[in-house]
PDB file of C-alpha atoms in Angstrom:
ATOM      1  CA  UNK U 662     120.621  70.039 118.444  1.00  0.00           C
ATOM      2  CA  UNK U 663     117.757  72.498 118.906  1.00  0.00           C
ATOM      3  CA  UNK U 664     118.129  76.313 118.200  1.00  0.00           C
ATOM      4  CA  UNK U 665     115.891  78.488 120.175  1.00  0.00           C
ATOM      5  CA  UNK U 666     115.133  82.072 118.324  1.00  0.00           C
ATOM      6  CA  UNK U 667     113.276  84.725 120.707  1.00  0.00           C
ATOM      7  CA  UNK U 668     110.235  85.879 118.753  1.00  0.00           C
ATOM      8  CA  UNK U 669     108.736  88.842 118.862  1.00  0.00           C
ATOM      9  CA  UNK U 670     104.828  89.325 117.097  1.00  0.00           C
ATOM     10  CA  UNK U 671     103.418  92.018 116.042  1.00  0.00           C
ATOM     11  CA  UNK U 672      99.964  90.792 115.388  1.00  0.00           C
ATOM     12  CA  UNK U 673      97.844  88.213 117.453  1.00  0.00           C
ATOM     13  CA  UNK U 674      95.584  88.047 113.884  1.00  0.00           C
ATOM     14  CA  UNK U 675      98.476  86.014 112.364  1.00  0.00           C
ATOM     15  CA  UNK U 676      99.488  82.234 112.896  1.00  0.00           C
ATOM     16  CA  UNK U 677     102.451  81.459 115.442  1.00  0.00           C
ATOM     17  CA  UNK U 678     105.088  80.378 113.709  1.00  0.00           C
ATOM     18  CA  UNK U 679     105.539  76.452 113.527  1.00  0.00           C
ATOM     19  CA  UNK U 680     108.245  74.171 112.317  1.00  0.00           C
ATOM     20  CA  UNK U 681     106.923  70.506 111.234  1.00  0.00           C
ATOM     21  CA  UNK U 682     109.992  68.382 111.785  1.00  0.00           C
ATOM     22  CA  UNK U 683     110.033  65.538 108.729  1.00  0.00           C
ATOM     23  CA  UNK U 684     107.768  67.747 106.118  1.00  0.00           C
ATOM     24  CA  UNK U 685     110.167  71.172 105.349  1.00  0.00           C
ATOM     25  CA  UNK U 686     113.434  72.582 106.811  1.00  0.00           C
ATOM     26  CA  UNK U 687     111.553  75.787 105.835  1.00  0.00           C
ATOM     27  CA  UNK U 688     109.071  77.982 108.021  1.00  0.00           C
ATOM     28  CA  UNK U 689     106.432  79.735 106.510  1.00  0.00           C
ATOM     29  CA  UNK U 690     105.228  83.504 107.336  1.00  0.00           C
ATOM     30  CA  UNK U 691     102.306  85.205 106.672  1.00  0.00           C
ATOM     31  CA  UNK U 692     101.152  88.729 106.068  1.00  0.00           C
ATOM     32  CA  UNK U 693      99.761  90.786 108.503  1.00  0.00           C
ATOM     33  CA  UNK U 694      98.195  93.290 107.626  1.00  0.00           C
ATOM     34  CA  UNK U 695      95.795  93.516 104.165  1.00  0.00           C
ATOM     35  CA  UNK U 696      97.841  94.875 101.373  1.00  0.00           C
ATOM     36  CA  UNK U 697      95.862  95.814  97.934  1.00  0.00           C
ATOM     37  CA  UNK U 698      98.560  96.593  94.938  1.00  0.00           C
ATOM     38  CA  UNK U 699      97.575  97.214  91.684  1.00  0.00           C
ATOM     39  CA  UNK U 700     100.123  96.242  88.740  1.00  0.00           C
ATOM     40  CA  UNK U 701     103.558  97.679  88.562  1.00  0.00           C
ATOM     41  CA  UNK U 702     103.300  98.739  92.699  1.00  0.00           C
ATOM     42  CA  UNK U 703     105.979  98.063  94.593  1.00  0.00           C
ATOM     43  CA  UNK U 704     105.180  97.213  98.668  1.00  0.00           C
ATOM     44  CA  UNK U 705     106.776  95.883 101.651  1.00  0.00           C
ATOM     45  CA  UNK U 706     104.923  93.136 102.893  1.00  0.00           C
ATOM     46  CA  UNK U 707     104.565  93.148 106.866  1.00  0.00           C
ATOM     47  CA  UNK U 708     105.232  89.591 107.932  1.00  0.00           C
ATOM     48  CA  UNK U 709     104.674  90.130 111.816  1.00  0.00           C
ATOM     49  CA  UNK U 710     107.173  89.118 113.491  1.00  0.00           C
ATOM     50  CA  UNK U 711     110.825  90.253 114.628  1.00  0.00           C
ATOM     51  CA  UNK U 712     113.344  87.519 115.805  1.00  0.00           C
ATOM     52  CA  UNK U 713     116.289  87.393 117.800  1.00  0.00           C
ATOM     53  CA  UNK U 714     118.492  84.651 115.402  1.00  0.00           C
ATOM     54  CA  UNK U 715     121.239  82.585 116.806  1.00  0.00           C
ATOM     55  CA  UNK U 716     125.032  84.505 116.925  1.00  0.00           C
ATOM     56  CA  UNK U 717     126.413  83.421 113.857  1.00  0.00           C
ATOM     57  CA  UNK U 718     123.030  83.018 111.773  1.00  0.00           C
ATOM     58  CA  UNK U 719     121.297  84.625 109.039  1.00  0.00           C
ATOM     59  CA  UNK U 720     117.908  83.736 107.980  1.00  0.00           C
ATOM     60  CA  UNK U 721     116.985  83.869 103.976  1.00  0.00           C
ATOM     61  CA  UNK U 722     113.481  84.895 102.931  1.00  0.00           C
ATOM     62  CA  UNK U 723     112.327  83.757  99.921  1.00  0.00           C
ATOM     63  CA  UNK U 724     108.687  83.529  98.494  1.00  0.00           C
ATOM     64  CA  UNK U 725     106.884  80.511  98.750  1.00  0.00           C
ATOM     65  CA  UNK U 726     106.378  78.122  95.492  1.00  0.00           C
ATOM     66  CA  UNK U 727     102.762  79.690  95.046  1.00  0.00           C
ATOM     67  CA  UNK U 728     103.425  83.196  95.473  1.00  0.00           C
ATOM     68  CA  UNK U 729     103.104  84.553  91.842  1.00  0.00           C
ATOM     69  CA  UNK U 730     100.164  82.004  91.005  1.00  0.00           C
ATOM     70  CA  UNK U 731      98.223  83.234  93.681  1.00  0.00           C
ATOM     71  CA  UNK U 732      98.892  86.951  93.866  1.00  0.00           C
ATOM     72  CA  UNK U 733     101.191  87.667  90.685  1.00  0.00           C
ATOM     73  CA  UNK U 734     104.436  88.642  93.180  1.00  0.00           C
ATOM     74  CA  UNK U 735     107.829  88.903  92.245  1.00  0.00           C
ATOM     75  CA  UNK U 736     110.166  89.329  95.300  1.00  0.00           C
ATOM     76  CA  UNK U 737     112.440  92.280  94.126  1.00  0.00           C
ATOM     77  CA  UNK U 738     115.664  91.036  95.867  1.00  0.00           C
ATOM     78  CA  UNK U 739     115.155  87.438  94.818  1.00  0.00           C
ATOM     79  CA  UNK U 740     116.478  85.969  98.350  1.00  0.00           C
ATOM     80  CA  UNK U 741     116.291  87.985 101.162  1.00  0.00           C
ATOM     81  CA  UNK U 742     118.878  87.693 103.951  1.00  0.00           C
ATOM     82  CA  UNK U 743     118.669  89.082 107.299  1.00  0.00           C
ATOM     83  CA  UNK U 744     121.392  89.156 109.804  1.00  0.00           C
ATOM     84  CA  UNK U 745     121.538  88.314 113.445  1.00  0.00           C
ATOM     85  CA  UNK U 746     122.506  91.850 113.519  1.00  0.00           C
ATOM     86  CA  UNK U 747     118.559  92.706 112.813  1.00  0.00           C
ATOM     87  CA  UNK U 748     117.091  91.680 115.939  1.00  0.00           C
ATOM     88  CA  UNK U 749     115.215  94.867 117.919  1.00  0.00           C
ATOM     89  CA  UNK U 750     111.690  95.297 119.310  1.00  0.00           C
ATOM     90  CA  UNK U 751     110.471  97.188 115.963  1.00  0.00           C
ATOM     91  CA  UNK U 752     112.702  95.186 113.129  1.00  0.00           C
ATOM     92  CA  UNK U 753     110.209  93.139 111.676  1.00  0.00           C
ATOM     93  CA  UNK U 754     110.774  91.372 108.647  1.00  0.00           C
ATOM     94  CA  UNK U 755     109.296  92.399 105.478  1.00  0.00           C
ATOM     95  CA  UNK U 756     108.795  90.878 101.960  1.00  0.00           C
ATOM     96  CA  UNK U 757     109.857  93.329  99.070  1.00  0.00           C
ATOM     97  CA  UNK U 758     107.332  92.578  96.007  1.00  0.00           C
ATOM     98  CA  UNK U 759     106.676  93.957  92.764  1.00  0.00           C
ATOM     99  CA  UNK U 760     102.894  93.444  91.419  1.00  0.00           C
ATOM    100  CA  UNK U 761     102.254  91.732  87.671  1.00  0.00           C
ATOM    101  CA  UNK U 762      98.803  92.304  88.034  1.00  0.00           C
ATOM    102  CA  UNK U 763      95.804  93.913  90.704  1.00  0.00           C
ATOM    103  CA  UNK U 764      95.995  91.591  94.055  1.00  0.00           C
ATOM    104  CA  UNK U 765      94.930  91.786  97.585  1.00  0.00           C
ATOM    105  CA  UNK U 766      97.303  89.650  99.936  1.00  0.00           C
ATOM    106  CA  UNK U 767      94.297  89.087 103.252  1.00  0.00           C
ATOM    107  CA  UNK U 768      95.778  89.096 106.635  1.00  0.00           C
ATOM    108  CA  UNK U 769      97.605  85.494 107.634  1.00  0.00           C
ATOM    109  CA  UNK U 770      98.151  84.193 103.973  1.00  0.00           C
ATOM    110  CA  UNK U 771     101.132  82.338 103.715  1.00  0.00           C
ATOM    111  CA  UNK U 772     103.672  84.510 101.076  1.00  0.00           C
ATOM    112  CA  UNK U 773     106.472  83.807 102.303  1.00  0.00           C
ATOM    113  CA  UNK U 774     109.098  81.209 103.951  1.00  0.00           C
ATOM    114  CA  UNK U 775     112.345  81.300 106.037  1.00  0.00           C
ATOM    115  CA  UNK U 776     114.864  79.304 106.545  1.00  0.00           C
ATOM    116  CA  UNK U 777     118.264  79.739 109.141  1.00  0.00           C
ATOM    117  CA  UNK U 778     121.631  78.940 107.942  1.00  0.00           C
ATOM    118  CA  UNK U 779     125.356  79.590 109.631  1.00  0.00           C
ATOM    119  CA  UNK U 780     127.285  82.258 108.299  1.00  0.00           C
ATOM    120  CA  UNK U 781     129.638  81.730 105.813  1.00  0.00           C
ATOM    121  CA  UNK U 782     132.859  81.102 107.512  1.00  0.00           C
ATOM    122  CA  UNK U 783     136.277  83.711 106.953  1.00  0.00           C
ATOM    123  CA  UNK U 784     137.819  82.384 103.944  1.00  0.00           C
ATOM    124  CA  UNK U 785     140.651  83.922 101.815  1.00  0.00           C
ATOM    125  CA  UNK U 786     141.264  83.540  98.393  1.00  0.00           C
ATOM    126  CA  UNK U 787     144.585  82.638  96.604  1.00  0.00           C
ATOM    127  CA  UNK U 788     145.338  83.641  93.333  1.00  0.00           C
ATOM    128  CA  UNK U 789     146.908  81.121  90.866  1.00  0.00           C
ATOM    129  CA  UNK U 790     147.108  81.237  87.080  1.00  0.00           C
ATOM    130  CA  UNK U 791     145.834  77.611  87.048  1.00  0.00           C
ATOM    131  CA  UNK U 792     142.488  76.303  88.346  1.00  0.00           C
ATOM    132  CA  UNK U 793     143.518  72.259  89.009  1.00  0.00           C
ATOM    133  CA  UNK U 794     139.770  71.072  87.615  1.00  0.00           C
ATOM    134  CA  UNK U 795     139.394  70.087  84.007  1.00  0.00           C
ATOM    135  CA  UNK U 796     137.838  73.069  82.007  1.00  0.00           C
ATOM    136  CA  UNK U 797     134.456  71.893  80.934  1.00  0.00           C
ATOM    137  CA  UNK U 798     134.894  75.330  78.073  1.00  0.00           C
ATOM    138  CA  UNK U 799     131.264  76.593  79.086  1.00  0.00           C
ATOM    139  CA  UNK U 800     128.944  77.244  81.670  1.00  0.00           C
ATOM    140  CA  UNK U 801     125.905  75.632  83.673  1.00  0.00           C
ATOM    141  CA  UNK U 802     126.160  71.617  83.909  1.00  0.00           C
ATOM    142  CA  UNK U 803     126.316  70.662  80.820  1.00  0.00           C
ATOM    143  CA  UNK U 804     129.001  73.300  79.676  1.00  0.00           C
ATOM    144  CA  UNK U 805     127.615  74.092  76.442  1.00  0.00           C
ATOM    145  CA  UNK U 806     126.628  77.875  75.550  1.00  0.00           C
TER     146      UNK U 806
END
């Protein structure tokens, strides 16, 4: 099944949008507007684009896998997530970074990518005093410390 999401741009300098079915679940975004941060600034990237998302939907915003090789960015939230609730004419999505060093992010490069996923569904939680799994006495995978 195909989702359709309304877009809204804000720029005609930046790529539309594309999703390249076989290659990535994930759609890239791109800056639009030039942004020059020296280190230690903090900015809100303008990505250029607002979206209607599916009822039900959130999309999470993360920063692509060459974001702090090429321009020394840190996303301050990590993952982003924005809500079908976020969806007017002048909501448009924005990358939170942090600066390790002096960069200049041009107009169109590619910072950023997006992916939709469903909502978690209503769950409820019932407490026991016993978990039924077998205690692996640790943490991570391997359990050790």
């Amino acid at each position: 099944m195909t989702e359709t999401i309304r877009i809204r741009y804000f720029s005609d300098a930046i790529e539309k949008l594309t999703y390249i079915d076989g290659k990535s679940d994930w759609i890239d975004l791109r800056a639009s507007e030039e942004i020059s941060l020296k280190a230690g600034d903090f900015a809100l990237i303008p990505l250029g684009v607002a979206m209607e998302l599916p009822s039900g939907y959130e999309a999470h915003l993360v920063p692509r896998s060459s974001t702090f090789k090429t321009w020394g960015l840190i996303q301050t939230n990590s993952m982003g997530v924005i809500d079908c609730s976020y969806c007017g004419d002048n909501d448009m999505w924005r990358m939170p970074v942090y600066a390790t060093r002096d960069t200049v992010i041009h107009v169109n490069d590619r910072i950023a990518q997006f992916r939709i996923m469903q909502n978690q569904p209503k769950i409820s939680f019932d407490e026991v005093e016993h978990l039924s799994n077998t205690d692996r006495g640790g943490f991570g995978s391997t359990g050790k410390a």
